[in-house]
Amino acid sequence: MRWVWALGLVLLFSSAARAQDETPDPYQSAYDAASGLAAEGKWKEAAEGFRQAVRLRPTAVGLFNLAQAERNAGQLTEARRDFERAQASARDEGATDVEHLAASALAALEQQIPKLRVRAPEGATVTLDGEEVDASRSVELTTGSHRVEVRVAGKPPFVREVTARSGQTVEVVARFPKPIPSPEPKVAPPPPPRTVSSAGPPTGAVISLGVGAAAMVAGVVFHLRRNEKLSDAAADCIRQGNGWSCPPALEHDPAHQEAKDQASSAELARNVLFGVGAAAALTGGVWWALSSGKERTQVAITPTSARLRMAF
């Protein structure tokens, strides 16, 4: 393994330093402890030990071993940073082999770093684990769980928990519920249009009804006159059953005969007038009823418009 090769180089270098100087070296002590942790596969603890050592002496080999431990611990972004530092330090030190190893490790590591891509509405604020990030480009992640939050003014925040794995691109699409439109105010329906009919009873029907009424009244008058004249003619007669018995002398009485003639004339006039009145009244009533289904003018008025409607 590459980290073993680099670690061997460190141990060889450290052993040579101890052979020349037996004075305890904090740098060497930190390296020895980190090397032991790395041999046990405790990469996170080993990375912390190598980190402590390079703070004391930032050599190319030390930085390379730190980056190897960070990569194996899943701290990929930190590993890339320290591989770059190791490459630059090796170039300065003339350690060509370490420089080449760091370059190869960087190329492989670039494909392993997980990334986050967020699709959010324009103007949205995106935070990753509480830190604001630029949603217009991919954001590098460390492996493990992360919290993505997208905020848009006037809407509840969109929150998503994601898990990043090596070599994976996590895509989050922020969706916000559509705003519920406020209900439109209810408007009471307009009252039914008031229909005003301009059509009255036909003139002919009115005249006919008037003639009928006048004829009936005149008929009543002649009926009363007939009864009066019959009473005068029967003044000296005796009623027998449905008729009258008059003395023979009354047949030649001019007054009696005149009363009978007047009663007969009044009866005839009554019958004619009653007939005319009934016929005229019936004609006027039928005329009026039939005219209501013919020409009619209606004016309908509503709150929003006025219209004139002709019905035929």
mmCIF file of C-alpha atoms in Angstrom:
data_model
loop_
_atom_site.group_PDB
_atom_site.id
_atom_site.type_symbol
_atom_site.label_atom_id
_atom_site.label_comp_id
_atom_site.label_asym_id
_atom_site.label_seq_id
_atom_site.Cartn_x
_atom_site.Cartn_y
_atom_site.Cartn_z
ATOM 1 C CA MET A 1 0.000 0.000 0.000
ATOM 2 C CA ARG A 2 1.140 3.531 -0.765
ATOM 3 C CA TRP A 3 0.770 4.768 2.770
ATOM 4 C CA VAL A 4 2.919 1.823 3.970
ATOM 5 C CA TRP A 5 5.675 2.806 1.558
ATOM 6 C CA ALA A 6 5.532 6.398 2.756
ATOM 7 C CA LEU A 7 5.381 5.300 6.367
ATOM 8 C CA GLY A 8 8.433 3.123 5.872
ATOM 9 C CA LEU A 9 10.268 6.113 4.505
ATOM 10 C CA VAL A 10 9.295 8.098 7.605
ATOM 11 C CA LEU A 11 10.425 5.322 9.942
ATOM 12 C CA LEU A 12 13.719 4.978 8.160
ATOM 13 C CA PHE A 13 14.236 8.716 8.346
ATOM 14 C CA SER A 14 13.265 8.767 12.004
ATOM 15 C CA SER A 15 15.536 5.864 12.874
ATOM 16 C CA ALA A 16 18.480 7.593 11.243
ATOM 17 C CA ALA A 17 17.796 10.740 13.192
ATOM 18 C CA ARG A 18 17.711 8.798 16.480
ATOM 19 C CA ALA A 19 20.988 7.089 15.702
ATOM 20 C CA GLN A 20 22.702 10.453 15.482
ATOM 21 C CA ASP A 21 20.888 12.119 18.360
ATOM 22 C CA GLU A 22 19.364 10.215 21.263
ATOM 23 C CA THR A 23 17.600 13.359 22.581
ATOM 24 C CA PRO A 24 13.775 12.765 22.778
ATOM 25 C CA ASP A 25 12.109 14.388 19.790
ATOM 26 C CA PRO A 26 8.392 15.443 20.085
ATOM 27 C CA TYR A 27 8.074 15.137 16.328
ATOM 28 C CA GLN A 28 9.427 11.591 16.353
ATOM 29 C CA SER A 29 7.246 10.673 19.323
ATOM 30 C CA ALA A 30 4.111 11.881 17.535
ATOM 31 C CA TYR A 31 5.139 9.957 14.411
ATOM 32 C CA ASP A 32 5.787 6.774 16.356
ATOM 33 C CA ALA A 33 2.345 6.988 18.017
ATOM 34 C CA ALA A 34 0.579 7.747 14.722
ATOM 35 C CA SER A 35 2.408 4.892 12.986
ATOM 36 C CA GLY A 36 1.251 2.450 15.639
ATOM 37 C CA LEU A 37 -2.373 3.590 15.283
ATOM 38 C CA ALA A 38 -2.139 3.291 11.502
ATOM 39 C CA ALA A 39 -0.812 -0.260 11.822
ATOM 40 C CA GLU A 40 -3.921 -1.083 13.904
ATOM 41 C CA GLY A 41 -6.241 0.434 11.268
ATOM 42 C CA LYS A 42 -7.293 3.301 13.555
ATOM 43 C CA TRP A 43 -7.158 5.838 10.774
ATOM 44 C CA LYS A 44 -8.972 8.690 12.441
ATOM 45 C CA GLU A 45 -6.691 8.581 15.487
ATOM 46 C CA ALA A 46 -3.669 8.086 13.245
ATOM 47 C CA ALA A 47 -4.604 11.150 11.223
ATOM 48 C CA GLU A 48 -4.741 13.223 14.394
ATOM 49 C CA GLY A 49 -1.283 11.950 15.372
ATOM 50 C CA PHE A 50 0.217 12.755 11.973
ATOM 51 C CA ARG A 51 -1.462 16.143 12.099
ATOM 52 C CA GLN A 52 0.237 16.861 15.407
ATOM 53 C CA ALA A 53 3.580 15.798 13.950
ATOM 54 C CA VAL A 54 3.367 17.962 10.816
ATOM 55 C CA ARG A 55 2.500 20.935 12.962
ATOM 56 C CA LEU A 56 5.928 20.428 14.524
ATOM 57 C CA ARG A 57 7.705 19.644 11.245
ATOM 58 C CA PRO A 58 5.730 19.899 7.962
ATOM 59 C CA THR A 59 7.774 17.561 5.756
ATOM 60 C CA ALA A 60 6.589 16.140 2.425
ATOM 61 C CA VAL A 61 6.600 12.586 3.782
ATOM 62 C CA GLY A 62 4.711 13.617 6.911
ATOM 63 C CA LEU A 63 2.071 15.466 4.932
ATOM 64 C CA PHE A 64 1.688 12.518 2.557
ATOM 65 C CA ASN A 65 1.147 10.094 5.430
ATOM 66 C CA LEU A 66 -1.344 12.506 7.036
ATOM 67 C CA ALA A 67 -3.302 12.665 3.757
ATOM 68 C CA GLN A 68 -3.275 8.855 3.490
ATOM 69 C CA ALA A 69 -4.684 8.502 7.011
ATOM 70 C CA GLU A 70 -7.346 11.135 6.323
ATOM 71 C CA ARG A 71 -8.383 9.395 3.110
ATOM 72 C CA ASN A 72 -8.713 6.051 4.847
ATOM 73 C CA ALA A 73 -10.723 7.731 7.631
ATOM 74 C CA GLY A 74 -13.189 9.099 5.054
ATOM 75 C CA GLN A 75 -11.995 12.692 5.412
ATOM 76 C CA LEU A 76 -11.648 13.112 1.679
ATOM 77 C CA THR A 77 -11.620 16.894 1.334
ATOM 78 C CA GLU A 78 -8.980 17.147 4.074
ATOM 79 C CA ALA A 79 -6.996 14.389 2.382
ATOM 80 C CA ARG A 80 -7.003 16.232 -0.933
ATOM 81 C CA ARG A 81 -5.800 19.410 0.754
ATOM 82 C CA ASP A 82 -2.919 17.592 2.459
ATOM 83 C CA PHE A 83 -1.979 15.629 -0.685
ATOM 84 C CA GLU A 84 -1.645 18.999 -2.414
ATOM 85 C CA ARG A 85 0.505 20.260 0.463
ATOM 86 C CA ALA A 86 2.640 17.111 0.288
ATOM 87 C CA GLN A 87 3.080 17.546 -3.466
ATOM 88 C CA ALA A 88 4.176 21.171 -3.073
ATOM 89 C CA SER A 89 6.502 20.331 -0.185
ATOM 90 C CA ALA A 90 8.050 17.419 -2.102
ATOM 91 C CA ARG A 91 8.691 19.717 -5.047
ATOM 92 C CA ASP A 92 10.486 22.146 -2.736
ATOM 93 C CA GLU A 93 12.468 19.341 -1.093
ATOM 94 C CA GLY A 94 13.309 17.673 -4.383
ATOM 95 C CA ALA A 95 11.568 14.458 -3.278
ATOM 96 C CA THR A 96 10.444 13.431 -6.730
ATOM 97 C CA ASP A 97 9.087 10.056 -5.674
ATOM 98 C CA VAL A 98 6.820 11.616 -3.025
ATOM 99 C CA GLU A 99 5.694 14.265 -5.512
ATOM 100 C CA HIS A 100 4.671 11.586 -8.029
ATOM 101 C CA LEU A 101 2.864 9.546 -5.374
ATOM 102 C CA ALA A 102 0.937 12.619 -4.213
ATOM 103 C CA ALA A 103 -0.061 13.467 -7.803
ATOM 104 C CA SER A 104 -1.350 9.914 -8.386
ATOM 105 C CA ALA A 105 -3.242 9.965 -5.098
ATOM 106 C CA LEU A 106 -4.861 13.291 -5.995
ATOM 107 C CA ALA A 107 -6.038 11.999 -9.379
ATOM 108 C CA ALA A 108 -7.648 8.952 -7.765
ATOM 109 C CA LEU A 109 -9.082 10.961 -4.892
ATOM 110 C CA GLU A 110 -10.812 13.456 -7.180
ATOM 111 C CA GLN A 111 -13.187 10.704 -8.307
ATOM 112 C CA GLN A 112 -13.925 9.639 -4.723
ATOM 113 C CA ILE A 113 -15.008 12.960 -3.216
ATOM 114 C CA PRO A 114 -18.835 13.040 -2.966
ATOM 115 C CA LYS A 115 -20.581 16.111 -4.282
ATOM 116 C CA LEU A 116 -23.869 17.867 -3.679
ATOM 117 C CA ARG A 117 -25.957 19.443 -6.396
ATOM 118 C CA VAL A 118 -29.010 21.476 -5.304
ATOM 119 C CA ARG A 119 -31.766 22.567 -7.639
ATOM 120 C CA ALA A 120 -33.587 25.472 -6.056
ATOM 121 C CA PRO A 121 -35.684 28.432 -7.230
ATOM 122 C CA GLU A 122 -33.844 31.561 -8.240
ATOM 123 C CA GLY A 123 -33.023 33.733 -5.253
ATOM 124 C CA ALA A 124 -33.215 30.855 -2.767
ATOM 125 C CA THR A 125 -30.775 30.598 0.148
ATOM 126 C CA VAL A 126 -29.111 27.180 0.498
ATOM 127 C CA THR A 127 -27.282 26.017 3.618
ATOM 128 C CA LEU A 128 -25.303 22.822 4.177
ATOM 129 C CA ASP A 129 -25.032 21.802 7.809
ATOM 130 C CA GLY A 130 -25.865 25.385 8.768
ATOM 131 C CA GLU A 131 -23.306 27.013 6.433
ATOM 132 C CA GLU A 132 -24.515 28.934 3.383
ATOM 133 C CA VAL A 133 -23.284 27.505 0.077
ATOM 134 C CA ASP A 134 -23.463 28.521 -3.575
ATOM 135 C CA ALA A 135 -26.272 26.488 -5.138
ATOM 136 C CA SER A 136 -25.200 27.444 -8.668
ATOM 137 C CA ARG A 137 -22.338 24.895 -8.603
ATOM 138 C CA SER A 138 -21.603 21.485 -7.128
ATOM 139 C CA VAL A 139 -20.530 21.477 -3.487
ATOM 140 C CA GLU A 140 -18.007 18.949 -2.210
ATOM 141 C CA LEU A 141 -19.037 16.821 0.760
ATOM 142 C CA THR A 142 -17.434 14.620 3.340
ATOM 143 C CA THR A 143 -18.809 11.105 3.611
ATOM 144 C CA GLY A 144 -21.654 10.696 6.084
ATOM 145 C CA SER A 145 -24.896 12.484 6.901
ATOM 146 C CA HIS A 146 -25.608 16.112 6.062
ATOM 147 C CA ARG A 147 -28.514 18.504 6.420
ATOM 148 C CA VAL A 148 -29.545 20.580 3.414
ATOM 149 C CA GLU A 149 -31.917 23.497 3.914
ATOM 150 C CA VAL A 150 -33.390 25.745 1.226
ATOM 151 C CA ARG A 151 -35.244 28.920 2.082
ATOM 152 C CA VAL A 152 -37.440 31.074 -0.142
ATOM 153 C CA ALA A 153 -39.106 34.247 1.067
ATOM 154 C CA GLY A 154 -42.714 33.766 2.051
ATOM 155 C CA LYS A 155 -42.571 29.954 2.141
ATOM 156 C CA PRO A 156 -41.721 27.348 4.793
ATOM 157 C CA PRO A 157 -38.128 26.034 4.527
ATOM 158 C CA PHE A 158 -37.349 22.918 2.530
ATOM 159 C CA VAL A 159 -35.191 20.533 4.611
ATOM 160 C CA ARG A 160 -33.602 17.291 3.454
ATOM 161 C CA GLU A 161 -31.243 14.885 5.267
ATOM 162 C CA VAL A 162 -28.780 13.248 2.861
ATOM 163 C CA THR A 163 -26.047 10.622 3.195
ATOM 164 C CA ALA A 164 -22.890 11.117 1.125
ATOM 165 C CA ARG A 165 -20.841 8.110 0.017
ATOM 166 C CA SER A 166 -17.481 7.937 -1.696
ATOM 167 C CA GLY A 167 -17.677 8.745 -5.406
ATOM 168 C CA GLN A 168 -21.367 9.709 -5.229
ATOM 169 C CA THR A 169 -23.081 12.892 -6.421
ATOM 170 C CA VAL A 170 -26.117 13.674 -4.270
ATOM 171 C CA GLU A 171 -28.806 15.646 -6.049
ATOM 172 C CA VAL A 172 -31.478 17.512 -4.100
ATOM 173 C CA VAL A 173 -34.455 19.112 -5.814
ATOM 174 C CA ALA A 174 -36.104 21.688 -3.572
ATOM 175 C CA ARG A 175 -39.850 21.602 -4.049
ATOM 176 C CA PHE A 176 -42.179 24.034 -2.388
ATOM 177 C CA PRO A 177 -45.937 23.627 -2.149
ATOM 178 C CA LYS A 178 -47.890 25.883 -4.423
ATOM 179 C CA PRO A 179 -49.545 28.739 -2.562
ATOM 180 C CA ILE A 180 -53.191 28.132 -1.817
ATOM 181 C CA PRO A 181 -55.164 30.927 -3.461
ATOM 182 C CA SER A 182 -57.321 32.876 -1.092
ATOM 183 C CA PRO A 183 -60.968 32.149 -1.660
ATOM 184 C CA GLU A 184 -62.741 34.710 -3.727
ATOM 185 C CA PRO A 185 -65.379 36.635 -1.827
ATOM 186 C CA LYS A 186 -68.769 35.198 -2.392
ATOM 187 C CA VAL A 187 -71.096 37.528 -4.211
ATOM 188 C CA ALA A 188 -74.776 37.043 -3.701
ATOM 189 C CA PRO A 189 -76.494 36.223 -6.954
ATOM 190 C CA PRO A 190 -78.426 39.133 -8.401
ATOM 191 C CA PRO A 191 -82.146 39.113 -7.739
ATOM 192 C CA PRO A 192 -84.273 37.810 -10.549
ATOM 193 C CA PRO A 193 -85.027 40.527 -13.066
ATOM 194 C CA ARG A 194 -88.192 42.424 -12.486
ATOM 195 C CA THR A 195 -90.362 42.095 -15.539
ATOM 196 C CA VAL A 196 -92.602 44.994 -16.289
ATOM 197 C CA SER A 197 -95.164 44.371 -18.962
ATOM 198 C CA SER A 198 -96.277 47.371 -20.921
ATOM 199 C CA ALA A 199 -99.126 45.471 -22.554
ATOM 200 C CA GLY A 200 -102.550 46.321 -21.065
ATOM 201 C CA PRO A 201 -105.916 44.904 -22.082
ATOM 202 C CA PRO A 202 -106.710 45.397 -25.775
ATOM 203 C CA THR A 203 -108.954 48.374 -26.498
ATOM 204 C CA GLY A 204 -111.434 46.228 -28.355
ATOM 205 C CA ALA A 205 -111.724 43.860 -25.406
ATOM 206 C CA VAL A 206 -112.342 46.771 -23.043
ATOM 207 C CA ILE A 207 -115.036 48.189 -25.320
ATOM 208 C CA SER A 208 -116.665 44.801 -25.664
ATOM 209 C CA LEU A 209 -116.672 44.277 -21.910
ATOM 210 C CA GLY A 210 -118.102 47.788 -21.426
ATOM 211 C CA VAL A 211 -120.881 47.136 -23.921
ATOM 212 C CA GLY A 212 -121.651 43.859 -22.217
ATOM 213 C CA ALA A 213 -121.845 45.493 -18.808
ATOM 214 C CA ALA A 214 -124.064 48.321 -20.093
ATOM 215 C CA ALA A 215 -126.366 45.863 -21.852
ATOM 216 C CA MET A 216 -126.711 43.773 -18.710
ATOM 217 C CA VAL A 217 -127.568 46.858 -16.644
ATOM 218 C CA ALA A 218 -130.149 47.970 -19.214
ATOM 219 C CA GLY A 219 -131.555 44.449 -19.261
ATOM 220 C CA VAL A 220 -132.041 44.593 -15.498
ATOM 221 C CA VAL A 221 -133.878 47.927 -15.882
ATOM 222 C CA PHE A 222 -136.247 46.493 -18.505
ATOM 223 C CA HIS A 223 -136.745 43.389 -16.368
ATOM 224 C CA LEU A 224 -137.899 45.558 -13.485
ATOM 225 C CA ARG A 225 -140.185 47.556 -15.845
ATOM 226 C CA ARG A 226 -141.716 44.326 -17.157
ATOM 227 C CA ASN A 227 -142.484 43.171 -13.645
ATOM 228 C CA GLU A 228 -144.000 46.548 -12.840
ATOM 229 C CA LYS A 229 -146.315 46.504 -15.904
ATOM 230 C CA LEU A 230 -147.348 42.924 -15.235
ATOM 231 C CA SER A 231 -148.350 43.951 -11.734
ATOM 232 C CA ASP A 232 -150.426 46.823 -13.146
ATOM 233 C CA ALA A 233 -152.123 44.525 -15.658
ATOM 234 C CA ALA A 234 -152.930 41.946 -12.985
ATOM 235 C CA ALA A 235 -154.293 44.407 -10.441
ATOM 236 C CA ASP A 236 -157.909 43.144 -10.836
ATOM 237 C CA CYS A 237 -156.976 39.530 -11.578
ATOM 238 C CA ILE A 238 -156.756 36.481 -9.331
ATOM 239 C CA ARG A 239 -153.700 34.191 -9.398
ATOM 240 C CA GLN A 240 -154.563 30.585 -10.099
ATOM 241 C CA GLY A 241 -151.616 28.174 -10.034
ATOM 242 C CA ASN A 242 -148.994 29.455 -12.431
ATOM 243 C CA GLY A 243 -151.348 31.873 -14.194
ATOM 244 C CA TRP A 244 -153.845 34.644 -13.636
ATOM 245 C CA SER A 245 -157.650 34.669 -13.909
ATOM 246 C CA CYS A 246 -158.949 38.059 -15.021
ATOM 247 C CA PRO A 247 -162.566 39.203 -15.420
ATOM 248 C CA PRO A 248 -163.770 39.134 -19.067
ATOM 249 C CA ALA A 249 -164.433 42.854 -18.947
ATOM 250 C CA LEU A 250 -160.655 43.543 -18.609
ATOM 251 C CA GLU A 251 -160.037 42.179 -22.090
ATOM 252 C CA HIS A 252 -161.654 45.307 -23.502
ATOM 253 C CA ASP A 253 -160.084 47.688 -20.950
ATOM 254 C CA PRO A 254 -157.573 49.921 -22.784
ATOM 255 C CA ALA A 255 -155.506 50.512 -19.618
ATOM 256 C CA HIS A 256 -155.245 46.785 -18.950
ATOM 257 C CA GLN A 257 -154.300 46.051 -22.539
ATOM 258 C CA GLU A 258 -151.689 48.840 -22.577
ATOM 259 C CA ALA A 259 -150.074 47.494 -19.404
ATOM 260 C CA LYS A 260 -149.822 44.029 -20.957
ATOM 261 C CA ASP A 261 -148.313 45.432 -24.153
ATOM 262 C CA GLN A 262 -145.754 47.457 -22.227
ATOM 263 C CA ALA A 263 -144.827 44.395 -20.133
ATOM 264 C CA SER A 264 -144.353 42.351 -23.317
ATOM 265 C CA SER A 265 -142.205 45.077 -24.876
ATOM 266 C CA ALA A 266 -140.103 45.371 -21.721
ATOM 267 C CA GLU A 267 -139.636 41.575 -21.625
ATOM 268 C CA LEU A 268 -138.507 41.535 -25.234
ATOM 269 C CA ALA A 269 -136.062 44.377 -24.625
ATOM 270 C CA ARG A 270 -134.789 42.626 -21.486
ATOM 271 C CA ASN A 271 -134.107 39.388 -23.333
ATOM 272 C CA VAL A 272 -132.342 41.166 -26.168
ATOM 273 C CA LEU A 273 -130.191 43.214 -23.795
ATOM 274 C CA PHE A 274 -129.299 40.196 -21.657
ATOM 275 C CA GLY A 275 -128.269 38.308 -24.791
ATOM 276 C CA VAL A 276 -126.244 41.193 -26.146
ATOM 277 C CA GLY A 277 -124.607 41.807 -22.743
ATOM 278 C CA ALA A 278 -123.652 38.168 -22.269
ATOM 279 C CA ALA A 279 -122.263 37.915 -25.801
ATOM 280 C CA ALA A 280 -120.293 41.166 -25.487
ATOM 281 C CA ALA A 281 -118.871 40.207 -22.087
ATOM 282 C CA LEU A 282 -117.851 36.769 -23.349
ATOM 283 C CA THR A 283 -116.266 38.268 -26.454
ATOM 284 C CA GLY A 284 -114.299 40.846 -24.442
ATOM 285 C CA GLY A 285 -113.073 38.255 -21.961
ATOM 286 C CA VAL A 286 -111.897 35.836 -24.641
ATOM 287 C CA TRP A 287 -110.263 38.678 -26.585
ATOM 288 C CA TRP A 288 -108.341 39.852 -23.533
ATOM 289 C CA ALA A 289 -107.210 36.326 -22.633
ATOM 290 C CA LEU A 290 -105.978 35.595 -26.132
ATOM 291 C CA SER A 291 -104.127 38.896 -26.427
ATOM 292 C CA SER A 292 -101.971 38.078 -23.346
ATOM 293 C CA GLY A 293 -100.189 35.356 -25.365
ATOM 294 C CA LYS A 294 -99.450 37.657 -28.296
ATOM 295 C CA GLU A 295 -97.443 40.855 -28.494
ATOM 296 C CA ARG A 296 -95.902 41.837 -25.156
ATOM 297 C CA THR A 297 -93.124 44.229 -24.239
ATOM 298 C CA GLN A 298 -90.975 43.340 -21.209
ATOM 299 C CA VAL A 299 -88.283 45.427 -19.527
ATOM 300 C CA ALA A 300 -85.835 43.374 -17.434
ATOM 301 C CA ILE A 301 -83.596 45.376 -15.062
ATOM 302 C CA THR A 302 -80.582 43.718 -13.401
ATOM 303 C CA PRO A 303 -77.707 45.207 -11.324
ATOM 304 C CA THR A 304 -75.322 44.981 -14.276
ATOM 305 C CA SER A 305 -77.426 45.788 -17.281
ATOM 306 C CA ALA A 306 -80.778 46.856 -18.564
ATOM 307 C CA ARG A 307 -82.353 45.252 -21.567
ATOM 308 C CA LEU A 308 -85.594 45.594 -23.472
ATOM 309 C CA ARG A 309 -87.047 42.315 -24.625
ATOM 310 C CA MET A 310 -89.932 41.864 -27.020
ATOM 311 C CA ALA A 311 -91.864 38.620 -26.677
ATOM 312 C CA PHE A 312 -94.140 37.360 -29.444
#
